[in-house]
CSV table of C-alpha atoms in Angstrom, one decimal:
chain,number,residue,atom,x,y,z
Z,980,MET,CA,49.3,-8.5,2.2
Z,981,ILE,CA,50.0,-11.4,4.5
Z,982,GLN,CA,52.6,-13.4,3.5
Z,983,PHE,CA,52.1,-17.5,4.3
Z,984,HIS,CA,54.9,-19.5,4.6
Z,985,GLU,CA,55.6,-21.7,1.2
Z,986,THR,CA,54.7,-25.1,1.6
Z,987,GLY,CA,53.4,-27.4,-0.5
Z,988,TYR,CA,50.5,-27.0,1.3
Z,989,GLY,CA,50.5,-23.4,1.2
Z,990,ARG,CA,50.9,-23.3,-2.6
Z,991,LYS,CA,47.9,-25.7,-3.0
Z,992,PHE,CA,45.6,-23.6,-0.9
Z,993,PHE,CA,46.4,-20.3,-2.9
Z,994,ASN,CA,46.3,-22.0,-6.3
Z,995,HIS,CA,42.7,-24.0,-5.7
Z,996,GLU,CA,41.5,-23.0,-2.7
Z,997,ILE,CA,41.6,-18.9,-3.0
Z,998,PRO,CA,39.6,-19.1,-6.4
Z,999,GLU,CA,37.0,-21.4,-5.1
Z,1000,LEU,CA,36.2,-19.4,-2.1
Z,1001,ASN,CA,36.5,-16.2,-4.2
Z,1002,LYS,CA,33.7,-18.0,-6.6
Z,1003,ASN,CA,31.4,-18.6,-3.5
Z,1004,LEU,CA,31.6,-15.2,-1.8
Z,1005,ASN,CA,30.8,-13.9,-5.1
Z,1006,ARG,CA,27.7,-16.3,-4.8
Z,1007,ILE,CA,26.6,-15.2,-1.7
Z,1008,ALA,CA,26.8,-11.6,-1.9
Z,1009,ASP,CA,25.0,-12.1,-5.2
Z,1010,ALA,CA,22.2,-13.8,-2.8
Z,1011,LEU,CA,22.0,-11.2,-0.2
Z,1012,GLU,CA,21.6,-8.3,-2.6
Z,1013,LYS,CA,18.9,-10.1,-4.1
Z,1014,LEU,CA,17.3,-11.0,-1.1
Z,1015,ALA,CA,17.7,-7.2,0.0
Z,1016,MET,CA,16.2,-5.9,-3.5
Z,1017,GLU,CA,13.2,-8.5,-2.9
Z,1018,LYS,CA,12.6,-7.1,0.7
Z,1019,GLU,CA,12.9,-3.4,-0.5
Z,1020,LYS,CA,10.3,-4.3,-3.2
Z,1021,VAL,CA,8.2,-5.9,-0.7
Z,1022,GLU,CA,8.0,-3.0,1.9
Z,1023,ILE,CA,7.4,-0.6,-1.2
Z,1024,GLU,CA,4.4,-2.8,-1.9
Z,1025,ASN,CA,3.3,-2.7,1.9
Z,1026,GLU,CA,3.2,0.9,1.7
Z,1027,PHE,CA,0.3,2.6,0.0
Z,1028,ASP,CA,-0.8,6.0,-1.0
Z,1029,ASN,CA,-4.0,6.9,0.8
Z,1030,ILE,CA,-5.6,9.2,-2.2
Z,1031,SER,CA,-4.6,6.8,-4.8
Z,1032,PHE,CA,-6.2,3.9,-2.7
Z,1033,LEU,CA,-9.0,5.6,-2.2
Z,1034,LYS,CA,-9.6,6.5,-5.4
Z,1035,SER,CA,-9.5,3.4,-6.5
Z,1036,ILE,CA,-12.6,2.3,-4.3
Z,1037,LYS,CA,-15.6,2.6,-6.2
Z,1038,ILE,CA,-18.9,3.6,-4.2
Z,1039,ASP,CA,-20.6,0.6,-5.8
Z,1040,LYS,CA,-18.2,-2.0,-4.2
Z,1041,VAL,CA,-19.1,-0.9,-0.8
Z,1042,PHE,CA,-22.0,0.9,-0.3
Z,1043,SER,CA,-26.1,-0.2,-0.9
Z,1044,ILE,CA,-27.9,0.5,-4.2
Z,1045,ARG,CA,-29.5,3.3,-2.7
Z,1046,VAL,CA,-26.5,5.3,-1.4
Z,1047,TYR,CA,-25.1,4.5,-4.9
Z,1048,ASN,CA,-27.9,5.7,-6.8
Z,1049,SER,CA,-28.4,8.6,-4.8
Z,1050,LEU,CA,-24.9,9.9,-4.6
Z,1051,THR,CA,-24.1,8.8,-8.7
Z,1052,THR,CA,-27.3,10.8,-9.9
Z,1053,SER,CA,-26.7,14.0,-7.9
Z,1054,ARG,CA,-26.0,17.2,-9.6
Z,1055,ASN,CA,-22.2,16.5,-8.4
Z,1056,PRO,CA,-22.0,12.8,-8.6
Z,1057,LYS,CA,-19.4,10.7,-6.1
Z,1058,TYR,CA,-18.0,7.6,-7.8
Z,1059,ASN,CA,-15.3,6.9,-5.3
Z,1060,LEU,CA,-14.2,7.1,-1.7
Z,1061,PHE,CA,-11.9,9.8,-2.2
Z,1062,GLU,CA,-14.6,12.0,-4.0
Z,1063,LEU,CA,-16.9,11.0,-1.0
Z,1064,VAL,CA,-15.0,11.8,1.9
Z,1065,GLN,CA,-13.9,15.4,0.6
Z,1066,SER,CA,-17.8,16.1,1.1
Z,1067,SER,CA,-20.1,17.8,3.7
Z,1068,GLU,CA,-22.7,16.2,5.3
Z,1069,THR,CA,-25.1,19.2,4.4
Z,1070,GLU,CA,-23.8,18.3,0.8
Z,1071,LEU,CA,-24.6,14.8,1.1
Z,1072,LEU,CA,-28.2,15.8,1.9
Z,1073,ARG,CA,-29.3,17.9,-0.4
Z,1074,ASN,CA,-28.9,14.7,-2.7
Z,1075,LYS,CA,-32.3,13.5,-4.1
Z,1076,HIS,CA,-33.1,10.5,-2.0
Z,1077,PHE,CA,-30.4,10.7,0.4
Z,1078,GLY,CA,-31.5,10.8,3.6
Z,1079,VAL,CA,-30.5,10.1,7.6
Z,1080,LYS,CA,-30.4,6.5,7.0
Z,1081,CYS,CA,-28.0,6.3,3.8
Z,1082,LEU,CA,-26.1,9.4,5.8
Z,1083,TRP,CA,-25.9,6.8,8.5
Z,1084,GLU,CA,-24.5,3.9,6.5
Z,1085,VAL,CA,-21.8,5.7,4.8
Z,1086,THR,CA,-20.6,7.5,8.4
Z,1087,GLU,CA,-20.3,3.8,9.9
Z,1088,PHE,CA,-18.3,2.8,7.1
Z,1089,LEU,CA,-16.1,5.4,6.9
Z,1090,LYS,CA,-15.8,5.4,10.5
Z,1091,SER,CA,-14.6,1.8,10.3
Z,1092,MET,CA,-12.0,3.0,7.8
Z,1093,ASN,CA,-10.6,5.7,9.9
Z,1094,LEU,CA,-11.8,8.2,7.5
Z,1095,ASP,CA,-14.7,11.2,8.3
Z,1096,LEU,CA,-16.7,13.2,5.9
Z,1097,ASP,CA,-15.2,17.0,5.2
Z,1098,MET,CA,-11.6,15.8,4.7
Z,1099,SER,CA,-9.1,17.6,3.8
Z,1100,ILE,CA,-6.1,16.5,1.2
Z,1101,GLU,CA,-3.9,16.6,3.7
Z,1102,GLN,CA,-5.8,14.8,6.5
Z,1103,ILE,CA,-6.5,12.3,4.0
Z,1104,GLU,CA,-2.7,11.7,3.6
Z,1105,ALA,CA,-2.3,11.5,7.3
Z,1106,ALA,CA,-5.3,8.8,7.6
Z,1107,LYS,CA,-4.3,5.5,9.4
Z,1108,LEU,CA,-6.7,3.7,7.2
Z,1109,LYS,CA,-8.0,0.2,8.9
Z,1110,ASN,CA,-9.5,-2.8,6.9
Z,1111,HIS,CA,-8.0,-1.5,3.5
Z,1112,THR,CA,-7.2,-5.1,2.4
Z,1113,THR,CA,-10.9,-6.6,3.2
Z,1114,ILE,CA,-12.4,-3.8,0.8
Z,1115,LEU,CA,-10.7,-4.9,-2.5
């Protein structure tokens, strides 16, 4: 430890200023820790899981009534985007009242999000989704 010259000012410094400086440094350290925790929380909130995000988007929110009705009344109904992107074109075209117009609407929307039909789970997780904040 550094030794200071024993003077009246030195004694005053040790008795009064050091505890005050220590208190202020502790306040600064606490504030920095709190700021780092808030920054980490924001970063975690900004990262999102593609699969859970696509499961949360319901078909009725993004497509026309025609597409919604044909997708939900089929033998293998689709209620969210996660189920939809795993379907193939031929599977969708087998649905009653699901034609080329509906297929075009679906593919255009998926392209706008950087998705496609007949995607595997690995492809969905790796996809960099676009416009994800404008949907909700």
